[in-house]
Amino acid sequence: MTSVPASRRPSRVPWGVIVWPALLAFCLLPGVLPRLVQPLTAGERLTFEPPLWQLTLTHLGLVLLATGVVLLIGVPLAVVVTRPGREALRHLTETLVGLGQTVPTFAVLALAVPALGFGWAPTLLGLIVYGLVPVVSNGVAGLLSVEGHLLDAARGMGMSPWQRLQRVELPLALPVLLAGVRTSTVYNVGTATIGAALGAGGLGAPIINGLSQQNPGLVLVGAVLAALLALSLDALLGLVVSSPLSPAE
Amino acid sequence: MIELQHLERRYGDAYAVRDLNLKFPEGELTALLGPSGCGKTTTLRMINRLTEPSAGRVLLGGRDTRDLRPEELRRGLGYVIQQIGLFPHLTVAQNVATVPELLGWDRRRTARRVDDLLELVGLDPAVYRAKKPGELSGGQAQRVGVARALAADPPVLLMDEPFGALDPLARDRLQDAFKDIQQRLRKTVVLVTHDIDEALRLGDRIALMHAGTLAQFGTPDDLIHRPASPFVRHFLGEDAVLRQLAGRAAAEFVRPGDPAGLPRIADTLDARSALGVMLREGSDALAVLREGVPLGVLRWDDLRVREAQARKAQA
Ligand SMILES: Nc1ncnc2c1ncn2[C@@H]1O[C@H](COP(=O)(O)OP(=O)(O)OP(=O)(O)O)[C@@H](O)[C@H]1O
Ligand SMILES: [Mg+2]
């Protein structure tokens, strides 16, 4: 097979990486969104305290913190349960993680409040429980998809279990794992809006205020910003997934 | 070099390998031959401890392999498998460098070694070094597999049906290439195969297994002309001599003589095909030519009675 010269490769310019963050930044400029939603607010000019950019940063912080914890827990968990002879543990984990997804978000948060109080803690807990699902299931799927003969070859050449994991299994599982991280993070941008109900702040705040004040303009501000944030993260993480880090097929 | 003593492997109540005693001679290629399920792979994997024996032991250069850490043992034994097992996320060069890296060689030494090995197996380093396994044909990939197994210059090479997944043409070419390499390197090779032609063609010795035990160990001539049991004779088949001839060049049997008027063949033809020409042409001698120049004469008797003569000479 001859290799395709670089210039002839289909160039997939990831427009989203530029467009969505740019749009998000534009909407965060002082006064832009309030003016855009003015027709919905009966002519009233909305003001925000704290400002919208701060709400967005809080929101992003919540989501990224959750993703970080999810990675710290999820990846080792996926590794541990995919070692040979741990099939029972793997099934148990998959069941538990799946269960996490079927319990409504609101229930998790409501249950967490009595234990953890209001604020960031219960919100983070909810995000972590939800974020774990795609990371663990994709991590497990990725690790299990590594073909047996590759592991056999690695063992036959004298790699220790740790070297096999590090040099063969994780690199090969990486694309699938990263897809799970992307899903987890993007979904959590939406889930995190509920955090405002628990006093965690973020982009849920205008939405909840809008609901209680029957102000659709406010709801729209929160929804638009959350959507743009999700699209931006999705595009950026998509860049990582298709980077040269991931193996060629 | 490698010695198996009362080696045994049970799965439940069934024996995969039973009381196997065998010495693989140093610097020679031993074909571990036998029908499917007779325990060849199990035997091979007990040598590098990918499978642990249920009983008995494996000696490597006189040392019990159980005294070594498995990882250390395996880094000193080249290992080639039918599925090749190249790491798809690494380049050809990185694949070949696997064991040197595990052994902590420095970069320059490893890079030099990788290039040498790619040349040894007939792949231009400049072209193939940076390719990914997905860009290789089956034959090229297995060449890389062999290069990878040889990377740290292990004295022993363990091969499990290395050419089994290739199409006949690629297999022939790779067998030839490997024969050349082995002639140069003189490794102690254990080659698992169920292909009689391959065993006859590449094996200095053949260990024929049957239901987990050793049916016969000897040179190809031993097995063909002095089968130890009806099983051996039956397994090799009545055309074993022909198969053996197929693995040798006609030029090996050439003697000086007058080629005038004889049917002509090229010296690259294998001996079985030469025999076919004799039958077709109704001639008991052929003129053998190297690039059009007469080399000598190939006679029916030289193909026929070599072994019988040897036996007579012994008596
Ligand atoms: N992990 C295992 N568990 C149970 N039985 C096994 C296992 N591995 C091998 N066996 C059995 O041991 C016997 C020998 O197997 P082995 O793989 O060594 O055969 P083989 O000679 O290499 O055959 P083939 O030519 O088909 O590769 C077979 O009957 C096989 O079913
Ligand atoms: Mg086998």
mmCIF file of C-alpha atoms in Angstrom, chain B residues 40-240:
data_model
loop_
_atom_site.group_PDB
_atom_site.id
_atom_site.type_symbol
_atom_site.label_atom_id
_atom_site.label_comp_id
_atom_site.label_asym_id
_atom_site.label_seq_id
_atom_site.Cartn_x
_atom_site.Cartn_y
_atom_site.Cartn_z
ATOM 1 C CA LYS B 40 2.597 -28.558 20.183
ATOM 2 C CA THR B 41 1.575 -25.095 21.289
ATOM 3 C CA THR B 42 1.319 -26.201 24.897
ATOM 4 C CA THR B 43 4.855 -27.610 24.721
ATOM 5 C CA LEU B 44 6.231 -24.426 23.164
ATOM 6 C CA ARG B 45 4.533 -22.209 25.735
ATOM 7 C CA MET B 46 5.913 -24.256 28.575
ATOM 8 C CA ILE B 47 9.409 -23.367 27.382
ATOM 9 C CA ASN B 48 8.866 -19.628 27.936
ATOM 10 C CA ARG B 49 6.436 -20.265 30.787
ATOM 11 C CA LEU B 50 3.417 -18.684 29.150
ATOM 12 C CA THR B 51 1.946 -21.999 30.270
ATOM 13 C CA GLU B 52 3.187 -23.493 33.522
ATOM 14 C CA PRO B 53 3.930 -27.229 33.478
ATOM 15 C CA SER B 54 1.880 -29.493 35.740
ATOM 16 C CA ALA B 55 4.943 -31.668 36.242
ATOM 17 C CA GLY B 56 8.476 -32.080 34.959
ATOM 18 C CA ARG B 57 10.894 -29.333 34.096
ATOM 19 C CA VAL B 58 12.485 -27.306 31.332
ATOM 20 C CA LEU B 59 16.235 -26.754 31.343
ATOM 21 C CA LEU B 60 17.738 -23.857 29.429
ATOM 22 C CA GLY B 61 21.499 -24.130 29.122
ATOM 23 C CA GLY B 62 21.389 -26.520 32.067
ATOM 24 C CA ARG B 63 19.367 -24.172 34.299
ATOM 25 C CA ASP B 64 15.861 -24.903 35.452
ATOM 26 C CA THR B 65 13.671 -22.172 33.940
ATOM 27 C CA ARG B 66 11.716 -21.972 37.196
ATOM 28 C CA ASP B 67 14.767 -20.355 38.787
ATOM 29 C CA LEU B 68 14.372 -17.312 36.533
ATOM 30 C CA ARG B 69 11.770 -14.580 36.712
ATOM 31 C CA PRO B 70 9.321 -15.262 33.851
ATOM 32 C CA GLU B 71 9.833 -11.780 32.369
ATOM 33 C CA GLU B 72 13.591 -12.190 32.387
ATOM 34 C CA LEU B 73 13.353 -15.650 30.864
ATOM 35 C CA ARG B 74 11.091 -14.414 28.055
ATOM 36 C CA ARG B 75 13.296 -11.459 27.135
ATOM 37 C CA GLY B 76 15.983 -14.015 26.331
ATOM 38 C CA LEU B 77 13.737 -16.143 24.133
ATOM 39 C CA GLY B 78 12.475 -14.781 20.820
ATOM 40 C CA TYR B 79 8.765 -15.501 20.319
ATOM 41 C CA VAL B 80 6.851 -15.451 17.036
ATOM 42 C CA ILE B 81 3.166 -16.359 16.735
ATOM 43 C CA GLN B 82 0.835 -17.071 13.860
ATOM 44 C CA GLN B 83 -1.277 -13.974 14.499
ATOM 45 C CA ILE B 84 2.009 -12.016 14.473
ATOM 46 C CA GLY B 85 0.769 -9.682 17.219
ATOM 47 C CA LEU B 86 2.390 -6.456 16.030
ATOM 48 C CA PHE B 87 1.213 -3.534 18.151
ATOM 49 C CA PRO B 88 -1.015 -1.505 15.824
ATOM 50 C CA HIS B 89 -0.447 1.819 17.601
ATOM 51 C CA LEU B 90 3.334 1.635 17.195
ATOM 52 C CA THR B 91 5.486 1.967 14.087
ATOM 53 C CA VAL B 92 7.444 -0.927 12.621
ATOM 54 C CA ALA B 93 10.615 0.443 14.232
ATOM 55 C CA GLN B 94 8.958 0.797 17.637
ATOM 56 C CA ASN B 95 7.599 -2.730 17.378
ATOM 57 C CA VAL B 96 11.019 -4.158 16.597
ATOM 58 C CA ALA B 97 12.519 -2.108 19.435
ATOM 59 C CA THR B 98 10.178 -3.588 22.042
ATOM 60 C CA VAL B 99 12.569 -5.957 23.784
ATOM 61 C CA PRO B 100 15.662 -3.730 23.526
ATOM 62 C CA GLU B 101 13.590 -1.032 25.219
ATOM 63 C CA LEU B 102 12.507 -3.404 27.953
ATOM 64 C CA LEU B 103 16.179 -4.228 28.425
ATOM 65 C CA GLY B 104 17.049 -0.538 28.628
ATOM 66 C CA TRP B 105 19.296 -0.238 25.593
ATOM 67 C CA ASP B 106 20.256 3.304 24.654
ATOM 68 C CA ARG B 107 18.505 4.983 21.724
ATOM 69 C CA ARG B 108 21.317 4.913 19.191
ATOM 70 C CA ARG B 109 22.103 1.271 19.722
ATOM 71 C CA THR B 110 18.430 0.366 19.428
ATOM 72 C CA ALA B 111 17.937 2.419 16.245
ATOM 73 C CA ARG B 112 20.979 0.820 14.628
ATOM 74 C CA ARG B 113 19.807 -2.628 15.621
ATOM 75 C CA VAL B 114 16.319 -1.998 14.224
ATOM 76 C CA ASP B 115 17.739 -0.998 10.841
ATOM 77 C CA ASP B 116 20.063 -4.012 10.742
ATOM 78 C CA LEU B 117 17.201 -6.351 11.516
ATOM 79 C CA LEU B 118 14.841 -4.863 8.949
ATOM 80 C CA GLU B 119 17.536 -5.416 6.362
ATOM 81 C CA LEU B 120 18.094 -8.940 7.589
ATOM 82 C CA VAL B 121 14.443 -9.817 7.023
ATOM 83 C CA GLY B 122 14.435 -8.129 3.617
ATOM 84 C CA LEU B 123 12.656 -4.857 4.349
ATOM 85 C CA ASP B 124 14.263 -1.554 3.398
ATOM 86 C CA PRO B 125 14.544 0.373 6.681
ATOM 87 C CA ALA B 126 14.098 3.742 4.992
ATOM 88 C CA VAL B 127 10.763 2.598 3.581
ATOM 89 C CA TYR B 128 9.380 0.511 6.417
ATOM 90 C CA ARG B 129 10.766 2.023 9.621
ATOM 91 C CA ALA B 130 7.990 4.569 10.057
ATOM 92 C CA LYS B 131 5.094 2.533 8.699
ATOM 93 C CA LYS B 132 2.283 1.311 10.912
ATOM 94 C CA PRO B 133 1.488 -2.425 10.945
ATOM 95 C CA GLY B 134 -1.844 -1.669 9.281
ATOM 96 C CA GLU B 135 0.029 -0.620 6.140
ATOM 97 C CA LEU B 136 1.841 -3.947 5.733
ATOM 98 C CA SER B 137 0.910 -7.094 3.837
ATOM 99 C CA GLY B 138 0.700 -10.333 5.814
ATOM 100 C CA GLY B 139 4.129 -11.421 4.618
ATOM 101 C CA GLN B 140 5.745 -8.091 5.445
ATOM 102 C CA ALA B 141 4.085 -8.052 8.850
ATOM 103 C CA GLN B 142 5.446 -11.497 9.673
ATOM 104 C CA ARG B 143 8.920 -10.399 8.571
ATOM 105 C CA VAL B 144 8.617 -7.599 11.110
ATOM 106 C CA GLY B 145 7.429 -10.199 13.622
ATOM 107 C CA VAL B 146 10.593 -12.207 13.048
ATOM 108 C CA ALA B 147 12.756 -9.081 13.268
ATOM 109 C CA ARG B 148 11.078 -8.183 16.559
ATOM 110 C CA ALA B 149 11.745 -11.629 17.984
ATOM 111 C CA LEU B 150 15.417 -11.377 16.996
ATOM 112 C CA ALA B 151 15.840 -7.829 18.292
ATOM 113 C CA ALA B 152 17.820 -8.522 21.436
ATOM 114 C CA ASP B 153 19.754 -11.319 19.720
ATOM 115 C CA PRO B 154 18.323 -14.144 21.823
ATOM 116 C CA PRO B 155 20.044 -17.515 21.405
ATOM 117 C CA VAL B 156 16.657 -19.211 21.163
ATOM 118 C CA LEU B 157 13.711 -18.564 18.884
ATOM 119 C CA LEU B 158 10.280 -20.028 19.650
ATOM 120 C CA MET B 159 7.892 -19.947 16.696
ATOM 121 C CA ASP B 160 4.266 -21.071 16.690
ATOM 122 C CA GLU B 161 3.076 -21.645 13.097
ATOM 123 C CA PRO B 162 4.761 -18.388 12.044
ATOM 124 C CA PHE B 163 3.898 -18.862 8.379
ATOM 125 C CA GLY B 164 0.518 -20.500 8.931
ATOM 126 C CA ALA B 165 -1.696 -17.532 8.091
ATOM 127 C CA LEU B 166 0.061 -16.576 4.853
ATOM 128 C CA ASP B 167 -1.013 -17.416 1.316
ATOM 129 C CA PRO B 168 1.086 -20.163 -0.314
ATOM 130 C CA LEU B 169 3.232 -17.795 -2.346
ATOM 131 C CA ALA B 170 4.082 -15.506 0.554
ATOM 132 C CA ARG B 171 4.666 -18.555 2.740
ATOM 133 C CA ASP B 172 7.149 -20.036 0.281
ATOM 134 C CA ARG B 173 9.041 -16.790 0.036
ATOM 135 C CA LEU B 174 9.155 -16.267 3.758
ATOM 136 C CA GLN B 175 10.251 -19.839 4.385
ATOM 137 C CA ASP B 176 13.125 -19.320 1.953
ATOM 138 C CA ALA B 177 14.041 -16.020 3.560
ATOM 139 C CA PHE B 178 13.916 -17.585 6.991
ATOM 140 C CA LYS B 179 16.051 -20.526 5.907
ATOM 141 C CA ASP B 180 18.702 -18.032 4.758
ATOM 142 C CA ILE B 181 18.507 -16.101 7.997
ATOM 143 C CA GLN B 182 18.807 -19.248 10.057
ATOM 144 C CA GLN B 183 21.796 -20.401 8.018
ATOM 145 C CA ARG B 184 23.526 -17.177 8.979
ATOM 146 C CA LEU B 185 22.445 -16.852 12.586
ATOM 147 C CA ARG B 186 22.362 -20.490 13.731
ATOM 148 C CA LYS B 187 19.840 -19.902 16.482
ATOM 149 C CA THR B 188 18.336 -22.731 18.432
ATOM 150 C CA VAL B 189 14.877 -22.672 16.876
ATOM 151 C CA VAL B 190 11.757 -24.524 17.947
ATOM 152 C CA LEU B 191 9.216 -24.216 15.160
ATOM 153 C CA VAL B 192 5.689 -25.482 15.764
ATOM 154 C CA THR B 193 3.884 -26.602 12.631
ATOM 155 C CA HIS B 194 1.304 -29.089 11.457
ATOM 156 C CA ASP B 195 2.561 -28.694 7.898
ATOM 157 C CA ILE B 196 4.709 -31.694 6.937
ATOM 158 C CA ASP B 197 6.237 -29.869 3.973
ATOM 159 C CA GLU B 198 7.323 -27.027 6.175
ATOM 160 C CA ALA B 199 8.862 -29.392 8.714
ATOM 161 C CA LEU B 200 10.751 -31.302 6.025
ATOM 162 C CA ARG B 201 11.858 -28.117 4.357
ATOM 163 C CA LEU B 202 13.072 -26.140 7.350
ATOM 164 C CA GLY B 203 13.755 -28.704 10.056
ATOM 165 C CA ASP B 204 17.247 -29.952 10.821
ATOM 166 C CA ARG B 205 15.354 -32.241 13.176
ATOM 167 C CA ILE B 206 11.730 -33.117 13.547
ATOM 168 C CA ALA B 207 9.992 -33.919 16.806
ATOM 169 C CA LEU B 208 6.748 -35.599 15.836
ATOM 170 C CA MET B 209 4.112 -35.503 18.555
ATOM 171 C CA HIS B 210 1.035 -37.629 18.937
ATOM 172 C CA ALA B 211 -1.652 -37.113 21.601
ATOM 173 C CA GLY B 212 0.638 -35.241 23.967
ATOM 174 C CA THR B 213 3.565 -37.627 23.683
ATOM 175 C CA LEU B 214 6.640 -37.841 21.486
ATOM 176 C CA ALA B 215 6.158 -40.225 18.556
ATOM 177 C CA GLN B 216 9.647 -39.806 17.120
ATOM 178 C CA PHE B 217 12.577 -37.436 17.232
ATOM 179 C CA GLY B 218 15.155 -37.419 14.466
ATOM 180 C CA THR B 219 16.296 -35.945 11.178
ATOM 181 C CA PRO B 220 13.795 -35.782 8.323
ATOM 182 C CA ASP B 221 15.596 -38.765 6.774
ATOM 183 C CA ASP B 222 15.185 -40.709 10.020
ATOM 184 C CA LEU B 223 11.459 -40.146 10.051
ATOM 185 C CA ILE B 224 10.984 -40.931 6.388
ATOM 186 C CA HIS B 225 13.239 -43.949 6.140
ATOM 187 C CA ARG B 226 13.166 -45.311 9.669
ATOM 188 C CA PRO B 227 9.736 -44.484 11.070
ATOM 189 C CA ALA B 228 9.494 -45.562 14.684
ATOM 190 C CA SER B 229 5.848 -46.582 14.462
ATOM 191 C CA PRO B 230 2.982 -47.041 12.019
ATOM 192 C CA PHE B 231 1.706 -43.649 13.223
ATOM 193 C CA VAL B 232 4.866 -41.930 12.034
ATOM 194 C CA ARG B 233 4.743 -43.615 8.644
ATOM 195 C CA HIS B 234 1.056 -42.890 8.288
ATOM 196 C CA PHE B 235 1.357 -39.262 9.390
ATOM 197 C CA LEU B 236 4.161 -38.478 6.963
ATOM 198 C CA GLY B 237 2.310 -40.273 4.180
ATOM 199 C CA GLU B 238 3.515 -42.487 1.338
ATOM 200 C CA ASP B 239 4.683 -39.439 -0.602
ATOM 201 C CA ALA B 240 6.943 -38.136 2.149
#
